[in-house]
């Protein structure tokens, strides 16, 4: 909950009904530890008052380049120099056009133009009617804004305030918050494709019953989010879990271990990194019934027999690409005791460069965890923390190991 501590954001509002979402966004940014200075155009004030935005940001709102509060009377210089980023949300079609032409006839466009280009990034969250969004003028403007160095976030799709339906809605506050947090992460895995398995598997006994385990998928989903934040393309193969898909991540839902193996294998061909966090069921019923097993009234219970499931990690780690070092495989070990010894043995058994150990009963379903990283040079502890914090640290460790391998290959 402190992902934006120390960041000062100028939040610019322009004219659009999505201004109501900017109020929630302001709160969300502050909840993550940012300080927020709101700047509004005259059009934005038709949609939401500066009183609301002042109360939420705990700072008076700026709306004029002639603001007498600034001793030097240069709010465009002062506000832009303090900022770690300027976020325009919502950004109307008209304001986008102003930005790219370098217009500067109101405080917000003026401070965007006056910002030091290499120090203060400009983040833009477009919001408009679907026809305006699809218009060639807007398409041109978005492309040019990006070419000029601005980060233009996606738009949402769905019902619009005007009654039409399509692309052009501003993203929801939580989605924008995730994008802003991701923006500040260093892009250490850019150009890499990360494949992740997460969650439990479900092995059917009959059409209405099955065997599964207590894995919540939270660690794998956190790693997917962290990898995406640092610029990777991410494919997440998920067993049955109740978690939202992290932004920008491609999710593939599976049920059984064999189902997970098939889809993970299919996606491994384009992947550079594989992180196996799934708690794959070691066995499945060997005699799954096609119809629901009924009580027969005699009081006898059915007998289940089991067959071992394929080992997804070991299968991928034994591929030619993994053995030649082009496909970096990371395993997880959920243990109940003797973590270090079990993790070291498991790393060798699975034939992988890095294994992450954790105590199963202490992590399943929890929001925090503690990890033990085991590789050829020894073990490193990551003390108990939130899963997203650990996931971000783990992604840094993986990127460092891949970079080291790359430099060894070149030598
Ligand atoms: N794993 C897998 N496929 C399986 C079993 C495990 O891909 N059929 C992966 C897990 O995702 C994890 C690692 O292998 O990354 C270790 O899983 P774990 O359940 O701890 O180990 P097992 O191989 O099942 O060994 P054991 O049951 O003996 O602890």
Coordinates of C-alpha atoms and ligand atoms in Angstrom, one line a residue:
X1 CA 0.0 0.0 0.0
X2 CA 3.0 2.3 -0.2
X3 CA 4.0 2.0 -3.8
X4 CA 4.1 5.7 -4.5
X5 CA 5.8 7.0 -1.3
X6 CA 8.0 10.0 -2.1
X7 CA 6.3 10.6 -5.4
X8 CA 4.8 14.0 -6.1
X9 CA 2.1 13.9 -8.9
X10 CA 0.5 16.8 -10.6
X11 CA -2.9 15.5 -11.4
X12 CA -4.4 17.5 -14.3
X13 CA -8.2 17.4 -15.0
X14 CA -9.6 18.5 -18.3
X15 CA -13.2 18.7 -19.5
X16 CA -15.0 15.3 -19.6
X17 CA -17.5 13.3 -17.6
X18 CA -14.7 11.1 -16.5
X19 CA -13.7 13.8 -14.1
X20 CA -15.8 11.9 -11.5
X21 CA -13.3 9.1 -11.7
X22 CA -10.4 11.6 -11.1
X23 CA -11.8 12.1 -7.6
X24 CA -11.3 8.4 -6.8
X25 CA -8.0 8.4 -8.6
X26 CA -6.7 11.3 -6.4
X27 CA -7.6 9.3 -3.3
X28 CA -6.0 6.1 -4.6
X29 CA -2.7 7.9 -5.4
X30 CA -2.7 9.4 -1.9
X31 CA -3.5 6.1 -0.3
X32 CA -0.3 4.7 -2.0
X33 CA 1.7 7.4 -0.4
X34 CA 1.9 10.0 -3.2
X35 CA 1.4 13.7 -2.7
X36 CA -1.0 15.1 -5.3
X37 CA -1.3 18.7 -6.6
X38 CA -4.5 19.1 -8.6
X39 CA -4.6 21.5 -11.6
X40 CA -7.9 21.9 -13.4
X41 CA -8.9 23.5 -16.7
X42 CA -12.0 25.7 -16.9
X43 CA -13.8 22.9 -18.8
X44 CA -13.0 20.4 -16.0
X45 CA -14.7 22.7 -13.5
X46 CA -17.9 22.3 -15.4
X47 CA -17.8 18.6 -14.4
X48 CA -16.4 18.6 -10.8
X49 CA -15.7 21.4 -8.4
X50 CA -12.2 22.4 -7.1
X51 CA -13.7 22.1 -3.6
X52 CA -14.0 18.3 -4.0
X53 CA -10.5 18.0 -5.4
X54 CA -9.1 20.2 -2.7
X55 CA -10.7 18.2 0.0
X56 CA -9.4 14.9 -1.5
X57 CA -5.9 16.1 -2.2
X58 CA -5.6 18.2 1.0
X59 CA -4.1 21.0 -1.2
X60 CA -5.7 24.0 -2.8
X61 CA -6.3 23.5 -6.5
X62 CA -4.6 25.6 -9.2
X63 CA -6.6 26.7 -12.2
X64 CA -4.9 29.9 -13.5
X65 CA -1.5 30.9 -14.8
X66 CA -2.1 34.2 -13.1
X67 CA -2.4 32.7 -9.6
X68 CA -1.2 35.3 -7.1
X69 CA -0.3 32.7 -4.4
X70 CA 3.0 32.1 -6.1
X71 CA 5.5 34.8 -5.0
X72 CA 7.2 34.8 -8.5
X73 CA 3.8 34.5 -10.2
X74 CA 5.0 31.5 -12.2
X75 CA 2.9 28.5 -11.2
X76 CA 3.7 26.8 -14.5
X77 CA 7.4 26.7 -13.6
X78 CA 7.0 26.0 -9.9
X79 CA 4.4 23.2 -10.2
X80 CA 6.2 21.4 -13.0
X81 CA 9.6 21.5 -11.4
X82 CA 8.3 19.8 -8.2
X83 CA 6.6 17.0 -10.0
X84 CA 7.8 13.4 -10.4
X85 CA 5.2 13.0 -13.1
X86 CA 2.3 15.0 -14.6
X87 CA -0.8 12.8 -15.0
X88 CA -3.6 14.2 -17.2
X89 CA -6.8 12.3 -16.2
X90 CA -9.1 12.7 -17.9
X91 CA -7.5 14.0 -21.0
X92 CA -10.1 15.3 -23.5
X93 CA -9.6 15.1 -27.3
X94 CA -9.3 18.8 -27.3
X95 CA -6.6 18.9 -24.6
X96 CA -4.6 16.2 -26.4
X97 CA -4.6 18.4 -29.5
X98 CA -3.4 21.3 -27.4
X99 CA -0.6 19.2 -25.9
X100 CA 0.8 18.1 -29.2
X101 CA 0.6 21.6 -30.8
X102 CA 2.4 23.1 -27.8
X103 CA -0.5 25.4 -27.0
X104 CA -0.2 27.2 -23.7
X105 CA -3.2 29.4 -23.1
X106 CA -4.2 27.9 -19.8
X107 CA -2.2 26.8 -16.7
X108 CA -2.3 23.0 -17.4
X109 CA -1.2 23.2 -21.0
X110 CA 1.4 25.8 -20.1
X111 CA 2.9 23.7 -17.3
X112 CA 3.0 20.6 -19.6
X113 CA 4.9 22.7 -22.2
X114 CA 7.2 24.2 -19.5
X115 CA 8.1 20.8 -17.9
X116 CA 11.7 19.7 -18.2
X117 CA 11.2 17.0 -20.8
X118 CA 13.9 14.6 -19.6
X119 CA 12.9 14.9 -15.9
X120 CA 9.2 15.1 -15.7
X121 CA 7.2 12.5 -17.6
X122 CA 3.8 13.3 -19.0
X123 CA 1.2 10.5 -18.5
X124 CA -2.1 10.9 -20.4
X125 CA -5.3 9.0 -19.7
X126 CA -7.6 9.8 -22.6
X127 CA -11.4 10.0 -22.1
X128 CA -13.9 10.6 -24.9
X129 CA -16.8 9.4 -27.0
X130 CA -16.0 6.4 -29.2
X131 CA -16.4 8.4 -32.4
X132 CA -14.0 11.0 -31.2
X133 CA -11.5 8.3 -30.1
X134 CA -11.7 6.5 -33.5
X135 CA -11.4 9.8 -35.5
X136 CA -8.3 10.0 -37.7
X137 CA -7.4 13.3 -36.0
X138 CA -7.3 11.7 -32.5
X139 CA -5.5 8.6 -33.9
X140 CA -2.9 10.9 -35.3
X141 CA -2.7 13.0 -32.1
X142 CA -2.1 9.9 -29.9
X143 CA 0.6 8.6 -32.2
X144 CA 2.3 12.1 -32.2
X145 CA 2.0 12.5 -28.5
X146 CA 3.7 9.1 -28.0
X147 CA 6.4 10.1 -30.5
X148 CA 6.9 13.3 -28.5
X149 CA 7.6 11.1 -25.4
X150 CA 4.3 11.2 -23.6
X151 CA 2.9 7.9 -22.1
X152 CA -0.6 7.5 -23.4
X153 CA -2.5 4.9 -21.4
X154 CA -5.1 2.6 -22.9
X155 CA -8.8 3.5 -22.9
X156 CA -11.5 1.3 -21.5
X157 CA -14.4 -0.1 -23.6
X158 CA -18.1 -0.4 -22.8
X159 CA -21.1 1.8 -22.1
X160 CA -20.4 5.5 -22.4
X161 CA -22.2 8.4 -20.7
X162 CA -23.6 9.5 -24.0
X163 CA -25.5 6.2 -24.3
X164 CA -23.3 4.8 -27.0
X165 CA -21.0 1.8 -26.4
X166 CA -17.4 1.3 -27.6
X167 CA -13.8 2.4 -26.9
X168 CA -12.9 5.7 -25.3
X169 CA -13.9 5.5 -21.7
X170 CA -11.2 6.6 -19.2
X171 CA -9.8 3.6 -17.4
X172 CA -11.1 3.0 -13.9
X173 CA -9.2 4.6 -11.0
X174 CA -7.7 1.3 -9.9
X175 CA -6.5 0.5 -13.4
X176 CA -4.9 3.9 -13.8
X177 CA -3.3 3.6 -10.3
X178 CA -1.8 0.2 -11.4
X179 CA -0.5 1.8 -14.6
X180 CA 1.1 4.7 -12.7
X181 CA 2.8 2.4 -10.2
X182 CA 4.1 0.2 -13.1
X183 CA 5.3 3.3 -14.9
X184 CA 7.8 4.0 -12.1
X185 CA 9.3 0.5 -12.1
X186 CA 12.6 0.2 -14.0
X187 CA 12.1 -1.8 -17.2
X188 CA 14.6 -4.5 -16.5
X189 CA 12.8 -7.3 -18.3
X190 CA 11.7 -5.3 -21.4
X191 CA 11.7 -7.5 -24.5
X192 CA 11.5 -10.7 -22.4
X193 CA 8.5 -13.1 -22.4
X194 CA 7.8 -14.5 -19.0
X195 CA 5.6 -17.6 -18.6
X196 CA 4.1 -18.3 -15.2
X197 CA 2.0 -21.2 -13.7
X198 CA -0.1 -20.3 -10.7
X199 CA -2.8 -21.7 -8.3
X200 CA -3.8 -25.2 -7.6
X201 CA -4.9 -27.8 -10.1
X202 CA -8.2 -29.7 -9.9
X203 CA -8.3 -33.4 -10.6
X204 CA -11.7 -34.8 -11.2
X205 CA -13.1 -37.8 -9.3
X206 CA -16.4 -37.6 -11.2
X207 CA -18.2 -34.8 -13.0
X208 CA -19.1 -33.0 -9.7
X209 CA -16.2 -33.8 -7.4
X210 CA -12.5 -33.5 -7.4
X211 CA -9.3 -33.1 -5.5
X212 CA -7.5 -29.9 -5.2
X213 CA -5.4 -28.0 -2.6
X214 CA -5.2 -24.8 -0.7
X215 CA -3.0 -22.7 -3.1
X216 CA -4.7 -19.3 -3.7
X217 CA -2.5 -18.4 -6.7
X218 CA -1.6 -15.1 -5.0
X219 CA 2.2 -15.5 -5.3
X220 CA 2.1 -16.4 -8.9
X221 CA -0.3 -13.6 -9.7
X222 CA 2.0 -11.2 -7.8
X223 CA 5.0 -12.3 -9.9
X224 CA 3.0 -11.9 -13.1
X225 CA 2.2 -8.3 -12.1
X226 CA 5.7 -7.6 -11.0
X227 CA 7.2 -9.0 -14.3
X228 CA 4.7 -6.9 -16.3
X229 CA 5.6 -3.8 -14.4
X230 CA 9.2 -4.1 -15.4
X231 CA 8.3 -4.4 -19.0
X232 CA 8.0 -8.1 -19.7
X233 CA 5.3 -9.7 -21.9
X234 CA 3.6 -12.1 -19.4
X235 CA 1.5 -15.2 -19.9
X236 CA -0.1 -16.6 -16.8
X237 CA -1.4 -20.1 -16.9
X238 CA -3.8 -20.2 -13.9
X239 CA -5.5 -23.1 -12.2
X240 CA -8.9 -22.5 -10.6
X241 CA -8.5 -19.3 -8.4
X242 CA -10.6 -16.3 -7.6
X243 CA -8.2 -13.5 -8.5
X244 CA -8.4 -10.6 -10.9
X245 CA -5.9 -10.8 -13.8
X246 CA -3.1 -8.3 -13.4
X247 CA -3.1 -5.4 -15.9
X248 CA -1.5 -6.2 -19.2
X249 CA -1.1 -9.9 -18.4
X250 CA -2.4 -12.6 -20.8
X251 CA -4.2 -15.2 -18.7
X252 CA -5.0 -18.7 -19.6
X253 CA -7.3 -20.7 -17.3
X254 CA -6.8 -24.4 -16.9
X255 CA -8.1 -27.0 -14.5
X256 CA -6.1 -30.3 -14.3
X257 CA -2.4 -30.9 -14.2
X258 CA -2.4 -32.4 -17.7
X259 CA -4.4 -29.4 -19.0
X260 CA -1.9 -27.1 -17.4
X261 CA 1.0 -29.0 -18.9
X262 CA -0.5 -28.8 -22.4
X263 CA -1.0 -25.1 -22.4
X264 CA 2.2 -24.3 -20.6
X265 CA 4.1 -26.3 -23.1
X266 CA 2.3 -24.6 -26.0
X267 CA 3.3 -21.2 -24.6
X268 CA 6.8 -22.1 -23.7
X269 CA 8.0 -21.9 -27.2
X270 CA 8.1 -18.1 -27.3
X271 CA 9.0 -17.7 -23.6
X272 CA 12.4 -16.6 -22.3
X273 CA 11.7 -17.2 -18.6
X274 CA 9.5 -19.8 -16.8
X275 CA 8.4 -19.4 -13.2
X276 CA 6.5 -22.4 -11.9
X277 CA 4.5 -21.3 -8.8
X278 CA 1.5 -23.6 -9.3
X279 CA 0.8 -26.2 -6.7
X280 CA 0.3 -28.9 -9.2
X281 CA -1.5 -32.0 -7.8
X282 CA 1.1 -34.8 -7.6
X283 CA -1.6 -37.4 -8.3
X284 CA -4.9 -37.7 -10.0
X285 CA -7.6 -40.3 -9.6
X286 CA -6.8 -43.1 -12.1
X287 CA -10.4 -44.1 -12.4
X288 CA -12.4 -40.8 -12.7
X289 CA -16.0 -41.7 -13.2
X290 CA -17.9 -40.3 -16.2
X291 CA -21.1 -40.1 -14.2
X292 CA -21.7 -38.9 -10.6
X293 CA -20.8 -41.7 -8.2
X294 CA -23.9 -42.4 -6.2
X295 CA -24.3 -43.9 -2.7
X296 CA -25.6 -47.4 -3.2
X297 CA -27.3 -47.6 0.2
X298 CA -25.0 -50.3 1.6
X299 CA -22.8 -47.8 3.5
X300 CA -19.6 -48.8 1.6
X301 CA -17.5 -46.0 0.2
X302 CA -15.9 -45.9 -3.2
X303 CA -12.2 -46.8 -3.4
X304 CA -10.0 -44.3 -5.2
X305 CA -6.8 -45.2 -6.8
X306 CA -4.2 -42.6 -8.0
X307 CA -1.8 -42.2 -10.9
X308 CA 1.1 -39.7 -10.8
X309 CA 0.7 -36.4 -12.8
X310 CA 3.3 -35.2 -15.2
X311 CA 5.9 -32.8 -13.7
X312 CA 5.4 -29.6 -15.7
X313 CA 8.5 -27.8 -14.4
X314 CA 10.8 -30.9 -14.9
X315 CA 9.4 -31.3 -18.4
X316 CA 10.1 -27.7 -19.4
X317 CA 13.5 -27.6 -17.7
X318 CA 14.6 -30.7 -19.6
X319 CA 14.0 -29.0 -23.0
X320 CA 16.9 -28.3 -25.3
X321 CA 16.4 -24.5 -24.9
X322 CA 16.5 -24.7 -21.1
X323 CA 19.6 -26.9 -21.1
X324 CA 21.4 -24.5 -23.4
X325 CA 20.5 -21.6 -21.2
X326 CA 18.1 -19.8 -23.6
X327 CA 15.1 -20.6 -21.4
X328 CA 15.5 -19.7 -17.7
X329 CA 13.4 -21.9 -15.4
X330 CA 12.6 -21.0 -11.8
X331 CA 10.8 -23.4 -9.5
X332 CA 9.0 -23.0 -6.2
X333 CA 9.1 -25.5 -3.4
X334 CA 6.3 -25.6 -0.9
X335 CA 7.8 -27.5 2.1
X336 CA 6.5 -28.1 5.6
X337 CA 10.0 -28.6 7.2
X338 CA 13.8 -28.5 6.5
X339 CA 13.3 -25.8 3.9
X340 CA 17.0 -25.4 3.0
X341 CA 17.8 -29.0 2.6
X342 CA 14.6 -29.8 0.7
X343 CA 14.9 -26.8 -1.5
X344 CA 18.5 -27.6 -2.5
X345 CA 17.7 -31.2 -3.2
X346 CA 14.6 -30.2 -5.2
X347 CA 16.6 -27.7 -7.3
X348 CA 19.0 -30.4 -8.4
X349 CA 16.2 -33.0 -8.9
X350 CA 14.3 -30.6 -11.2
X351 CA 17.5 -29.5 -13.0
X352 CA 16.9 -25.8 -12.7
X353 CA 19.2 -22.8 -12.0
X354 CA 17.0 -21.2 -9.3
X355 CA 14.5 -22.6 -6.8
X356 CA 12.5 -20.5 -4.4
X357 CA 11.5 -22.2 -1.2
X358 CA 8.7 -21.4 1.1
X359 CA 6.8 -23.0 3.9
X360 CA 3.5 -24.2 2.4
X361 CA 1.2 -24.0 5.4
X362 CA 2.5 -20.5 6.2
X363 CA 1.9 -19.1 2.7
X364 CA -1.2 -20.8 1.2
X365 CA -3.9 -18.1 1.0
X366 CA -1.9 -15.5 2.8
X367 CA -1.1 -12.0 1.5
X368 CA 2.5 -12.2 2.8
X369 CA 5.2 -14.8 2.7
X370 CA 8.9 -15.4 3.3
X371 CA 11.2 -16.8 0.6
X372 CA 14.5 -18.7 0.4
X373 CA 16.3 -18.4 -2.9
X374 CA 18.5 -21.3 -3.7
X375 CA 20.9 -21.4 -6.6
X376 CA 24.3 -22.9 -7.4
X377 CA 26.1 -20.4 -5.2
X378 CA 24.1 -20.9 -2.1
X379 CA 20.9 -19.6 -0.4
X380 CA 19.5 -16.1 0.2
X381 CA 16.7 -15.3 2.5
X382 CA 13.9 -12.8 1.7
X383 CA 12.3 -12.0 5.0
X384 CA 8.5 -12.0 5.5
X385 CA 6.8 -9.2 3.4
X386 CA 3.8 -8.7 1.2
X387 CA 3.7 -11.1 -1.8
X388 CA 3.9 -8.2 -4.3
X389 CA 7.0 -6.8 -2.5
X390 CA 8.6 -10.2 -2.6
X391 CA 7.5 -10.7 -6.2
X392 CA 9.2 -7.4 -7.2
X393 CA 12.4 -8.4 -5.4
X394 CA 12.3 -11.9 -7.0
X395 CA 11.9 -10.4 -10.5
X396 CA 15.0 -8.2 -9.8
X397 CA 16.9 -11.3 -8.8
X398 CA 15.9 -13.2 -11.9
X399 CA 16.8 -10.3 -14.2
X400 CA 20.2 -10.0 -12.5
X401 CA 20.9 -13.7 -13.0
X402 CA 19.8 -13.6 -16.7
X403 CA 22.0 -10.5 -17.3
X404 CA 24.9 -12.3 -15.7
X405 CA 24.3 -15.4 -17.8
X406 CA 24.1 -13.2 -20.9
X407 CA 27.5 -11.6 -20.1
X408 CA 29.1 -15.0 -19.4
X409 CA 27.8 -16.2 -22.8
X410 CA 29.5 -13.2 -24.5
X411 CA 32.8 -13.8 -22.7
Ligands
LIG1 N1 5.7 -28.8 -10.2 C1 5.2 -28.9 -11.5 N2 4.5 -30.1 -11.8 C2 4.2 -31.0 -10.9 C3 4.7 -30.8 -9.6 C4 5.4 -29.7 -9.3 O1 5.5 -28.1 -12.4 N3 3.5 -32.1 -11.3 C5 6.5 -27.6 -9.9 C6 5.8 -26.6 -9.0 O2 5.1 -25.6 -9.7 C7 7.0 -26.1 -8.2 C8 8.0 -27.2 -8.2 O3 7.6 -28.1 -9.2 O4 7.6 -25.0 -8.9 C9 8.0 -28.0 -6.9 O5 6.7 -28.3 -6.5 P1 6.5 -29.1 -5.1 O6 5.1 -29.5 -5.1 O7 7.1 -28.4 -4.0 O8 7.4 -30.3 -5.4 P2 7.2 -31.7 -5.9 O9 7.8 -31.9 -7.2 O10 5.7 -32.1 -5.9 O11 8.0 -32.6 -4.8 P3 7.5 -33.2 -3.4 O12 6.0 -33.4 -3.5 O13 8.3 -34.3 -3.2 O14 7.8 -32.1 -2.4

